[in-house]
Short mmCIF file of C-alpha atoms and ligand atoms in Angstrom, two decimals:
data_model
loop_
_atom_site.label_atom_id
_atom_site.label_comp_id
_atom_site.label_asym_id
_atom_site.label_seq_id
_atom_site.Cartn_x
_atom_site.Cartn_y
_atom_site.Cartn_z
CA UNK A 1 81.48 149.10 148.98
CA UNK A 2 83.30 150.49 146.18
CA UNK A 3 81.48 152.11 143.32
CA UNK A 4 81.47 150.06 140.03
CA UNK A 5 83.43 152.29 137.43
CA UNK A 6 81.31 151.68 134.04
CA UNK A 7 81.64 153.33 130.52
CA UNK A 8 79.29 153.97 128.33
CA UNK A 9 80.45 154.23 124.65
CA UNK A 10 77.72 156.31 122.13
CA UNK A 11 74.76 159.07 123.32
CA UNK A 12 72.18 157.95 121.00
CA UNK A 13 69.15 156.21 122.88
CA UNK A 14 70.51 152.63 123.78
CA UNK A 15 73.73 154.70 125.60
CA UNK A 16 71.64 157.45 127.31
CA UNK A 17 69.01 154.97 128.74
CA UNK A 18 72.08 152.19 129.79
CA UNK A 19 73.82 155.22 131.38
CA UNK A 20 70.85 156.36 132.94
CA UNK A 21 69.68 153.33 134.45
CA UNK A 22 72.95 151.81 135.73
CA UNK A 23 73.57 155.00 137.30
CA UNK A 24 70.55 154.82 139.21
CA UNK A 25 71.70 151.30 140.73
CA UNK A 26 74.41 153.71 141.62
CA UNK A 27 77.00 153.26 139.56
CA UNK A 28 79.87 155.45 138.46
CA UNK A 29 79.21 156.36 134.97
CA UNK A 30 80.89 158.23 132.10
CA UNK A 31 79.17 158.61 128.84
CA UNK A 32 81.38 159.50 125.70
CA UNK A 33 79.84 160.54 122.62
CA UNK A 34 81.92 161.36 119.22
CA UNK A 35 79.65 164.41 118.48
CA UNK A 36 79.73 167.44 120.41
CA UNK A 37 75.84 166.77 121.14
CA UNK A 38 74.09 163.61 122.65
CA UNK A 39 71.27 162.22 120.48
CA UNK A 40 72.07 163.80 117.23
CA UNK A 41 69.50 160.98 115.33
CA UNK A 42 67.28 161.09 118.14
CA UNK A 43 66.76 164.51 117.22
CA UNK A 44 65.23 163.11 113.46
CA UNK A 45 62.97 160.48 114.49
CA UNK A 46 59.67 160.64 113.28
CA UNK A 47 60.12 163.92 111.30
CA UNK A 48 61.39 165.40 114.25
CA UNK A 49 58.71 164.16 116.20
CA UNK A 50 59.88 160.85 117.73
CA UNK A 51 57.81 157.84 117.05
CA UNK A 52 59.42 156.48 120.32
CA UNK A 53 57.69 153.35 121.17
CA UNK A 54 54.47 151.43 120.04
CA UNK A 55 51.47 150.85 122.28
CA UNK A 56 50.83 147.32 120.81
CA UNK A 57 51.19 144.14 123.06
CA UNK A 58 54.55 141.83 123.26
CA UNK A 59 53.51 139.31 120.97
CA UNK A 60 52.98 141.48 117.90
CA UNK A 61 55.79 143.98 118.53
CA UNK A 62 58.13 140.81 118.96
CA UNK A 63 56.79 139.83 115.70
CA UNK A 64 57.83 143.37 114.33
CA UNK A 65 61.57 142.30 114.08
CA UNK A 66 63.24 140.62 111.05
CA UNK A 67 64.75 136.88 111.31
CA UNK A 68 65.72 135.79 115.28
CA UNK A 69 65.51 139.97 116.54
CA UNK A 70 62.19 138.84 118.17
CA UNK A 71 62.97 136.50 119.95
CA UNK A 72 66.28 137.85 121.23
CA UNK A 73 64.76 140.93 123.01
CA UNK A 74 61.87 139.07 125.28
CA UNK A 75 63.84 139.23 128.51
CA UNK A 76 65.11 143.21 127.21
CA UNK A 77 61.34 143.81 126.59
CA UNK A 78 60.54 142.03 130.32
CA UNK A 79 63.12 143.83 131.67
CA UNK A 80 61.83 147.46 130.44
CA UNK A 81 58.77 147.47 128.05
CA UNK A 82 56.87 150.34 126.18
CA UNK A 83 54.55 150.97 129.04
CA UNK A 84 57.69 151.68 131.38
CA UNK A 85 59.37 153.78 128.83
CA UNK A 86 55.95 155.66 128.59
CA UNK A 87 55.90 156.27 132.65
CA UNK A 88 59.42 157.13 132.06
CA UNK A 89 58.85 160.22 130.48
CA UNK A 90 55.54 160.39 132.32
CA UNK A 91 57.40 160.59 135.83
CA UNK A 92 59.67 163.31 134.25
CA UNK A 93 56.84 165.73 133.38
CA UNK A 94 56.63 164.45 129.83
CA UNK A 95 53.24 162.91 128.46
CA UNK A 96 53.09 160.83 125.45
CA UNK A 97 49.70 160.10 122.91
CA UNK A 98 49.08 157.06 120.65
CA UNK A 99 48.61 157.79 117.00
CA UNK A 100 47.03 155.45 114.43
CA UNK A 101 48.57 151.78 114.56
CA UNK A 102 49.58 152.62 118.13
CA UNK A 103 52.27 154.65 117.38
CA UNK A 104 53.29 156.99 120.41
CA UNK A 105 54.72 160.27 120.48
CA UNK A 106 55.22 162.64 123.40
CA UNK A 107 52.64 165.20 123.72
CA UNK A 108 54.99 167.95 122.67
CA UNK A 109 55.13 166.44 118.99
CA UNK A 110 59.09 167.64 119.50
CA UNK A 111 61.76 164.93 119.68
CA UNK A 112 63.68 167.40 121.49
CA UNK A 113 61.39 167.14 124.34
CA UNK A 114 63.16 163.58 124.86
CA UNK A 115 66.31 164.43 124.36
CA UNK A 116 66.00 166.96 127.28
CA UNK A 117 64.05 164.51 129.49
CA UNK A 118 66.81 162.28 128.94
CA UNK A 119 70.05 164.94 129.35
CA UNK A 120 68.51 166.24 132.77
CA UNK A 121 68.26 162.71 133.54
CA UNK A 122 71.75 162.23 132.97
CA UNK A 123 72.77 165.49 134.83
CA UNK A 124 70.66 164.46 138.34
CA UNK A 125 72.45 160.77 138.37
CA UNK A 126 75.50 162.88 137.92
CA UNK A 127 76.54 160.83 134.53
CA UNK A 128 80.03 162.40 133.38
CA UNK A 129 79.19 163.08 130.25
CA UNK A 130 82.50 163.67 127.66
CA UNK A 131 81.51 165.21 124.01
CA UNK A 132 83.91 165.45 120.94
CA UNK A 133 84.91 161.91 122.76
CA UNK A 134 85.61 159.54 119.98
CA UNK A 135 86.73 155.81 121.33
CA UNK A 136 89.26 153.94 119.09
CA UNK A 137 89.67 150.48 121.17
CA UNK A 138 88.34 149.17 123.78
CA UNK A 139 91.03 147.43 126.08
CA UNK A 140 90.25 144.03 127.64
CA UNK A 141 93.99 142.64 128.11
CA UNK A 142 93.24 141.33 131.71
CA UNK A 143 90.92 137.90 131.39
CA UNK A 144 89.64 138.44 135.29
CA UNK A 145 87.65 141.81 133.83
CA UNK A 146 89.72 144.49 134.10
CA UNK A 147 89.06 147.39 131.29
CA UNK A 148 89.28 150.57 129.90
CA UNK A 149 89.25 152.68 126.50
CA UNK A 150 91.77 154.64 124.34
CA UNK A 151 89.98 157.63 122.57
CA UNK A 152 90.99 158.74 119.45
CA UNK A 153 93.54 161.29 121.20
CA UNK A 154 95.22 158.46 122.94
CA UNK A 155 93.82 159.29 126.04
CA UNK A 156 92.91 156.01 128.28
CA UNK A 157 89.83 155.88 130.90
CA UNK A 158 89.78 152.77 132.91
CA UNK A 159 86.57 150.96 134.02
CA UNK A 160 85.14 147.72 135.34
CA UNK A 161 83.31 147.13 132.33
CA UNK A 162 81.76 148.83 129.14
CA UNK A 163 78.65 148.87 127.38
CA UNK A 164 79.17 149.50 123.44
CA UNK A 165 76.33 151.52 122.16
CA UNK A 166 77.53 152.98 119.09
CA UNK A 167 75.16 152.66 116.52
CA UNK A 168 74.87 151.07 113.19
CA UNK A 169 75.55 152.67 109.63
CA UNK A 170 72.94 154.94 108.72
CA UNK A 171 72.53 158.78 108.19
CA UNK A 172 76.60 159.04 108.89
CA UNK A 173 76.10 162.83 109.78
CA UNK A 174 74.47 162.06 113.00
CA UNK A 175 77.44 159.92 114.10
CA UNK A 176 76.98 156.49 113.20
CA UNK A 177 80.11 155.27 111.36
CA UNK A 178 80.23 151.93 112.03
CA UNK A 179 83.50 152.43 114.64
CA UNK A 180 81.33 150.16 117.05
CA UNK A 181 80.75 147.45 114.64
CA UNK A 182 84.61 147.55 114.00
CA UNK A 183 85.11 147.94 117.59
CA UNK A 184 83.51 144.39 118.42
CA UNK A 185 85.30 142.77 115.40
CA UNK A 186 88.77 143.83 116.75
CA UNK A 187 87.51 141.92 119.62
CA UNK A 188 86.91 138.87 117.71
CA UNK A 189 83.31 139.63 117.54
CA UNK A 190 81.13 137.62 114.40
CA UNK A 191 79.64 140.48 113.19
CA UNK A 192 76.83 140.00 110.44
CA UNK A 193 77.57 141.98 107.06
CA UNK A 194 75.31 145.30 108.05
CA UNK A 195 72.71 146.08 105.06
CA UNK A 196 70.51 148.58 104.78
CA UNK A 197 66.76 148.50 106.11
CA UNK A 198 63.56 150.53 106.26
CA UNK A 199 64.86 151.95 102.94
CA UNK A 200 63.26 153.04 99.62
CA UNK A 201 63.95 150.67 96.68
CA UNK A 202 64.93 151.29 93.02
CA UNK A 203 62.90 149.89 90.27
CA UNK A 204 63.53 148.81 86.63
CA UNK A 205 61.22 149.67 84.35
CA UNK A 206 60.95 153.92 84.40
CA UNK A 207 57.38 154.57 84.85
CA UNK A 208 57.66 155.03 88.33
CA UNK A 209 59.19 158.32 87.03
CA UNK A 210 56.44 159.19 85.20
CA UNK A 211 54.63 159.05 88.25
CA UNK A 212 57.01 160.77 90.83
CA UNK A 213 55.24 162.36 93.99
CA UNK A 214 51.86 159.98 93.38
CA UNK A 215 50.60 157.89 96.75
CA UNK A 216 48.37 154.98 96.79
CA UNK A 217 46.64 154.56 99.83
CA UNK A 218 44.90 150.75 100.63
CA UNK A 219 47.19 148.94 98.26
CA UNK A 220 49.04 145.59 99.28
CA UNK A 221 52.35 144.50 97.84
CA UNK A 222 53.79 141.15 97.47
CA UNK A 223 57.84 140.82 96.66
CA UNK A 224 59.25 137.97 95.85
CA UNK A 225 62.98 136.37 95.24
CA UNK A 226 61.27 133.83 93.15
CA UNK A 227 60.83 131.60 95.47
CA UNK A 228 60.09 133.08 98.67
CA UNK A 229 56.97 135.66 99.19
CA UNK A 230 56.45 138.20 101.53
CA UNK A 231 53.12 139.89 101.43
CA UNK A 232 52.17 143.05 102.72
CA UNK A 233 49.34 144.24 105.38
CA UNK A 234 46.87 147.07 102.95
CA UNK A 235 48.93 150.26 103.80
CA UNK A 236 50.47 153.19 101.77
CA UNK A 237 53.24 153.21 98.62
CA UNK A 238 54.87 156.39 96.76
CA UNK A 239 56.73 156.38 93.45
CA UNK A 240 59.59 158.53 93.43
CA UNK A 241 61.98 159.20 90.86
CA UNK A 242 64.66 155.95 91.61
CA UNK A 243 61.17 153.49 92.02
CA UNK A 244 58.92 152.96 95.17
CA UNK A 245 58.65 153.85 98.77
CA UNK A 246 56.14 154.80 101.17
CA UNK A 247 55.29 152.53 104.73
CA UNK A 248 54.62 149.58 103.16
CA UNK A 249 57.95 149.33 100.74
CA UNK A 250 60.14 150.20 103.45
CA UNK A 251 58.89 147.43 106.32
CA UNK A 252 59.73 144.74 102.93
CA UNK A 253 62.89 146.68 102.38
CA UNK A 254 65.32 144.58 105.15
CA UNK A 255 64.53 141.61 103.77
CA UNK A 256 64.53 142.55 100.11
CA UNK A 257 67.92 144.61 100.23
CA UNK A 258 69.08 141.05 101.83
CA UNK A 259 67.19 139.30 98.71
CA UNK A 260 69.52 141.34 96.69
CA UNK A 261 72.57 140.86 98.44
CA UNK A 262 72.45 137.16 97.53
CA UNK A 263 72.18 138.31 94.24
CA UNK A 264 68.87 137.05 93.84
CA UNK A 265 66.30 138.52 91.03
CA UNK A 266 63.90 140.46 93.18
CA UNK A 267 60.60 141.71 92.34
CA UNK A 268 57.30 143.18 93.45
CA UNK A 269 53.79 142.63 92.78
CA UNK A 270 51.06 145.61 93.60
CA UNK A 271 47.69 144.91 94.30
CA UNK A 272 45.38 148.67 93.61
CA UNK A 273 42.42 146.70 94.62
CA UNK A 274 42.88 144.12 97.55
CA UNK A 275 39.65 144.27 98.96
CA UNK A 276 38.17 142.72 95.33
CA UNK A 277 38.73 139.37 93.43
CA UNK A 278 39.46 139.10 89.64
CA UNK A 279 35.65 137.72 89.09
CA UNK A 280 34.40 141.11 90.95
CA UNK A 281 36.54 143.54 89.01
CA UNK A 282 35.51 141.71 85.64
CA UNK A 283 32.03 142.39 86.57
CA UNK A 284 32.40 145.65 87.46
CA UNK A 285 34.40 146.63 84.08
CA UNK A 286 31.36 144.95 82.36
CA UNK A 287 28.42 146.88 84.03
CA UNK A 288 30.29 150.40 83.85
CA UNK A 289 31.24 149.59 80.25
CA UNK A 290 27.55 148.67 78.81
CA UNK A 291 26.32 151.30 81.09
CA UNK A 292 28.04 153.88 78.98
CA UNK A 293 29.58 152.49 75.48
CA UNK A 294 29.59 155.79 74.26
CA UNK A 295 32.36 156.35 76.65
CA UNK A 296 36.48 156.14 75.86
CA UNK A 297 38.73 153.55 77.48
CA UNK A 298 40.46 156.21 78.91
CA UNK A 299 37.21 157.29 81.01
CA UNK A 300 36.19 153.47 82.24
CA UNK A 301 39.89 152.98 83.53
CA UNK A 302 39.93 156.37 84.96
CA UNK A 303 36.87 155.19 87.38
CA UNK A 304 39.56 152.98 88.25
CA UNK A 305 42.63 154.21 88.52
CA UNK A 306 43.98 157.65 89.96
CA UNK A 307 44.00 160.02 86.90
CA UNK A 308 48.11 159.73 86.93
CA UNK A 309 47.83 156.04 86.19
CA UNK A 310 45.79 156.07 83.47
CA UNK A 311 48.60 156.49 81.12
CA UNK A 312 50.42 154.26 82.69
CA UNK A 313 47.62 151.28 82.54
CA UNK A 314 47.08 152.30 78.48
CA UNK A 315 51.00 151.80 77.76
CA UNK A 316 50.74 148.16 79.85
CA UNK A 317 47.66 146.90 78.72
CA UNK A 318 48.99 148.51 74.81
CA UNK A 319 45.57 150.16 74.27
CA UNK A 320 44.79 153.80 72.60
CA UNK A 321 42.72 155.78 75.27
CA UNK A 322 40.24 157.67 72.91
CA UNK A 323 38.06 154.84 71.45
CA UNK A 324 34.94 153.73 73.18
CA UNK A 325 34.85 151.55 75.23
CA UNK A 326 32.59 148.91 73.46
CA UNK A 327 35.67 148.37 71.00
CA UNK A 328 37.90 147.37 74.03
CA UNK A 329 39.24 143.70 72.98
CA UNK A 330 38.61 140.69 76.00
CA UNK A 331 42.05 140.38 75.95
CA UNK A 332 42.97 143.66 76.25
CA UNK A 333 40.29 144.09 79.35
CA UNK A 334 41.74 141.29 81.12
CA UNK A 335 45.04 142.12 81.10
CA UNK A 336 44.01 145.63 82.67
CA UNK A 337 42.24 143.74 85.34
CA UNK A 338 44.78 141.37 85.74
CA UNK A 339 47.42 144.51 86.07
CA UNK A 340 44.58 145.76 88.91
CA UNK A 341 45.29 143.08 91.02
CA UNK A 342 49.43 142.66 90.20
CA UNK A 343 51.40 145.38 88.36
CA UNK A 344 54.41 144.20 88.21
CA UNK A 345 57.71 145.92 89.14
CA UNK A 346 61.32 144.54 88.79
CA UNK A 347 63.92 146.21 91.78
CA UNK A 348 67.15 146.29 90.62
CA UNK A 349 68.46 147.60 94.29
CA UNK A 350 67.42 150.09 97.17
CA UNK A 351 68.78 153.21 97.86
CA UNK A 352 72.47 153.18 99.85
CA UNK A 353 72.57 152.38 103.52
CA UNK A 354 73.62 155.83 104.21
CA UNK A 355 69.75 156.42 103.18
CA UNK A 356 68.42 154.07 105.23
CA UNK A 357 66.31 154.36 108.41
CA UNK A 358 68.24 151.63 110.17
CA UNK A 359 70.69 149.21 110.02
CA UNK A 360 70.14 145.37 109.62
CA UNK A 361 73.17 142.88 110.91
CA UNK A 362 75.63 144.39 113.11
CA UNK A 363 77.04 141.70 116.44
CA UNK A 364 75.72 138.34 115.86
CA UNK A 365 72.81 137.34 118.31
CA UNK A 366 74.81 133.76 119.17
CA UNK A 367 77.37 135.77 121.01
CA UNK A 368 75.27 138.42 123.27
CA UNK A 369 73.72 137.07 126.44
CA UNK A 370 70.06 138.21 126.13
CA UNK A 371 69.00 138.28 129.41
CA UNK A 372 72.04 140.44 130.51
CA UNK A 373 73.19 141.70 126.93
CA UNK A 374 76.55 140.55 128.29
CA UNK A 375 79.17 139.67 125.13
CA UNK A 376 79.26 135.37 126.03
CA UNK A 377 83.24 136.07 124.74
CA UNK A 378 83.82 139.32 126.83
CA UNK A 379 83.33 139.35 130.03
CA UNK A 380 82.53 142.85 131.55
CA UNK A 381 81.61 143.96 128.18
CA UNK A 382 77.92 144.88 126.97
CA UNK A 383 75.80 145.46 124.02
CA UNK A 384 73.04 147.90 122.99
CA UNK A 385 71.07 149.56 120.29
CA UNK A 386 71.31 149.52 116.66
CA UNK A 387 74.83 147.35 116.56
CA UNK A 388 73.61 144.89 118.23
CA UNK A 389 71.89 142.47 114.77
CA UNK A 390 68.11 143.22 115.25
CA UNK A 391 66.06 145.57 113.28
CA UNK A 392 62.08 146.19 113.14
CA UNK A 393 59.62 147.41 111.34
CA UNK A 394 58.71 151.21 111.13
CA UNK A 395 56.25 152.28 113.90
CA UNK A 396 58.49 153.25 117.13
CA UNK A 397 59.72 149.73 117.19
CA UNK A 398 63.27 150.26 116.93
CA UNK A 399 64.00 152.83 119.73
CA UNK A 400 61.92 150.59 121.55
CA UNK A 401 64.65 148.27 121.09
CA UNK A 402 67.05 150.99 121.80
CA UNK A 403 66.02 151.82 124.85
CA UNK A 404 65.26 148.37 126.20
CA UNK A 405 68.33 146.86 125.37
CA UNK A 406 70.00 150.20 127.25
CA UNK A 407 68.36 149.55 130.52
CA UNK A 408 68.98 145.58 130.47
CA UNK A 409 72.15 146.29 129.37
CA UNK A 410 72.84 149.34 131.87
CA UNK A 411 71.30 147.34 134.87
CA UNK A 412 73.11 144.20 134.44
CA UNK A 413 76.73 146.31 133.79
CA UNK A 414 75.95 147.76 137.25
CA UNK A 415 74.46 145.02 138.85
C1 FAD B 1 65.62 159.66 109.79
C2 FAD B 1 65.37 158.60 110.83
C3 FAD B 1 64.15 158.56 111.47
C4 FAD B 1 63.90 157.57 112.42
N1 FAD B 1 62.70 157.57 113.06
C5 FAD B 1 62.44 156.62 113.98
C6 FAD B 1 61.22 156.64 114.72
O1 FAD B 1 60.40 157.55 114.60
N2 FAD B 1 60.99 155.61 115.58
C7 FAD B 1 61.90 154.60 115.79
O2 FAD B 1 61.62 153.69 116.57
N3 FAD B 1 63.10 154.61 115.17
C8 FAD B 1 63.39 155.59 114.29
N4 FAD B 1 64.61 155.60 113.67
C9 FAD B 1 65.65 154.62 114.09
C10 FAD B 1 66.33 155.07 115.41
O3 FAD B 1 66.75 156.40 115.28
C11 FAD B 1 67.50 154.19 115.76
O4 FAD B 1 67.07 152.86 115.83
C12 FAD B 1 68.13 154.61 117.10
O5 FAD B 1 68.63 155.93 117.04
C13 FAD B 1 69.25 153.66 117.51
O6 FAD B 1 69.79 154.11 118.73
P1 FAD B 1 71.29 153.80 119.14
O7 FAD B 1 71.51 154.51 120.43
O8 FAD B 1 71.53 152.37 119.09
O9 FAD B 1 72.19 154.44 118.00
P2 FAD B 1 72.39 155.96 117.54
O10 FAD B 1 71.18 156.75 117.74
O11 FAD B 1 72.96 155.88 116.18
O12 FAD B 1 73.49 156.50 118.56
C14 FAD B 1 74.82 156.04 118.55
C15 FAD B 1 75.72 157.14 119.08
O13 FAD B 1 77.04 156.64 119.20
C16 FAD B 1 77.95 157.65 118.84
N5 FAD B 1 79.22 157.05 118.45
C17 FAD B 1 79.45 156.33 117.32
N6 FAD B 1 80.74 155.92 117.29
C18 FAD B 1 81.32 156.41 118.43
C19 FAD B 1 82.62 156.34 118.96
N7 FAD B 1 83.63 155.71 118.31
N8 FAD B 1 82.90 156.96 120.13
C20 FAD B 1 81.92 157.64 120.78
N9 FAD B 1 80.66 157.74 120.32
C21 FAD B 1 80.36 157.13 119.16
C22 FAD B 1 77.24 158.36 117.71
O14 FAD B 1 77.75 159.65 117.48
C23 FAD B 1 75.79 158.34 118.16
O15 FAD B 1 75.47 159.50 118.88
C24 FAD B 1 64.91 156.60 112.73
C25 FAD B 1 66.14 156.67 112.08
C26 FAD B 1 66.38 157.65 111.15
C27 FAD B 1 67.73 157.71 110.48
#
């Protein structure tokens, strides 16, 4: 039987792992890769340390991905889950640990440890691999399946079929441009209007400024369009000079940068105390203030606050810091305790998509066959990674999706 020809378009995760697997089932494979390296972002994944799966089960981590992304990769995740992708590397000599909130890393703490694994992979299934190998079109002129690419120097390779794994938007320098979301849409591909995601936002009011380089830890945040809520899990948020970021402002981010794309007035609530109610802080501003009268405002909110915030807190609640305590109005300690439990924080956008961890939209779900990652308008011609429209949350789950949608998408091309 003949071999089936297939090409692989992009060397980031999704393409490696597609390449890899359908060349295992023994198909002929060629890779191209615009860069004149495979896995240039791979390279910068978890601080260089490649967050590359989670250990959680299939339930939560399909609960990890914004709008219908959950759903849509079950039968990717049956196909090839995080405990597979662990053996992976396991079978290849290398080991991978589980941080806090089961985030896994290979042993080596080195995301180029994967990126060899991977390449020596792609060298014993004899993969041709072409760098500085930039694809302009794909052809698909022949209905029956018959198909190729032109590169950028008008040279054509022919194939049986192609999987498109270029990428989304972000962090251009590492090679994704976009050309694969363009790619599809030349082929009459919906794609959705790609936004940015797992991104810091911007903030009105300046005092997050004031405050560059400070971290809460255990705080919750709840942003809001006005009418619809998301609230946050008790995790960690930095102010930086443009506004907020930190773990728990860039898992909002996808949907908030989306808020703001409809133009809607976005804005977030922080909670410095979640595990207290109102009633509990009251009482505990009342006990430390008659406790010590003699003491300033300043001091009583500074056994609440980190020292950096005290400022802050005195301009909000409109209070001078050096009077005692005693002479502190009720309305004036309410409103501190109120801002406790909800300082509020207008975002007037996030930072560019360039700047973002990943890219939200990219090919519309409605038209990619999940169980094979097939394009339902294209026949013979595949999906994978980042362009295809899912994104998660931060925690490995996104090369997850990388890789999974590679192998389904690899193993039904050469199946
Ligand atoms: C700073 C940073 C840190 C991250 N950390 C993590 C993490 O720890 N854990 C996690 O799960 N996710 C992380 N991510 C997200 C993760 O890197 C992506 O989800 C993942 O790389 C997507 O894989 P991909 O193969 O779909 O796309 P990419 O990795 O973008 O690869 C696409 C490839 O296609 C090539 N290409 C593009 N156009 C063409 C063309 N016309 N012809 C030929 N080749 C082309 C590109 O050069 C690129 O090499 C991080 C992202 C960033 C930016």
């Amino acid at each position: 039987m003949q071999m089936k020809k297939l090409i692989v378009i992009g060397g980031g995760p999704a393409g490696m792992m597609a390449a890899v697997r359908a060349a295992r089932l023994g198909a002929d494979v060629t890779l191209l890769e615009k860069n004149a390296e495979l896995g240039r972002k791979l390279l910068l994944t978890g601080k260089g340390r490649c967050n590359l799966t989670n250990a959680c089960g299939l339930e939560e981590f399909l609960g990890r991905f914004s709008g219908k992304g959950g759903p849509f990769l079950r039968d990717a995740f049956k196909a090839f889950f995080n405990e597979e992708l662990i053996a992976f590397f396991q079978e290849r000599g290398l080991s991978c640990k589980i941080e806090r909130q089961q985030r896994v890393f290979p042993e080596t703490d080195q995301a180029a440890s994967v990126l060899t694994v991977l390449r020596k992979e792609l060298d014993r299934l004899k993969v041709k691999v072409f760098l500085l190998s930039t694809v302009k079109e794909i052809l698909v002129d022949d209905p029956a399946g018959g198909r190729g690419v032109v590169l950028t120097d008008g040279k054509r390779i022919d194939a049986d079929k192609v999987i498109l794994a270029a990428g989304g938007l972000s962090y251009k320098a590492t090679g994704s441009t976009g050309d694969g979301l363009k790619i599809a849409s030349q082929l009459g591909h919906a794609v959705i209007a790609p936004l940015a995601a797992l991104v810091p936002l911007k903030t009105k009011p300046d005092f997050p400024k004031m405050i560059s380089g400070l971290t809460l830890k255990n705080v919750r945040v709840l942003a809001s369009d006005g009418k619809r809520k998301i609230l946050s899990p008790v995790g960690e948020l930095g102010f930086t000079d443009f506004g907020i970021s930190g773990a728990l402002i860039l898992s909002l981010s996808g949907m908030v940068v989306k808020w703001l794309h409809e133009k809607k007035p976005v804005f977030v609530l922080i909670d410095l105390k979640p595990a207290l109610s109102l009633p509990q802080l009251r009482a505990r501003f009342i006990r430390e203030a008659s406790a010590s009268p003699g003491k300033t405002i300043e001091q009583i909110f500074a056994l609440f606050l980190p020292v950096e915030l005290v400022k802050v807190f005195l301009t909000l609640v409109g209070v001078a810091g050096d009077i005692p305590v005693n002479q502190i109005k009720p309305i004036q300690r309410d409103k501190f305790i109120a801002l406790l439990k909800a300082i509020r924080l207008d975002i007037s956008g996030s930072l560019s998509i360039e700047a973002a961890m990943v890219t939200s939209g990219g090919v519309s779900l409605k038209e990619i066959n999940p169980r094979t990652m097939e394009s339902r308008r294209i026949k013979g011609l595949y999906f994978a990674g980042e362009m295809i429209d899912v994104d998660g949350d931060t925690g490995g789950f996104n090369l997850q999706a990388a890789f999974s949608t590679g192998y389904l998408a690899g193993q039904s091309a050469a199946g």
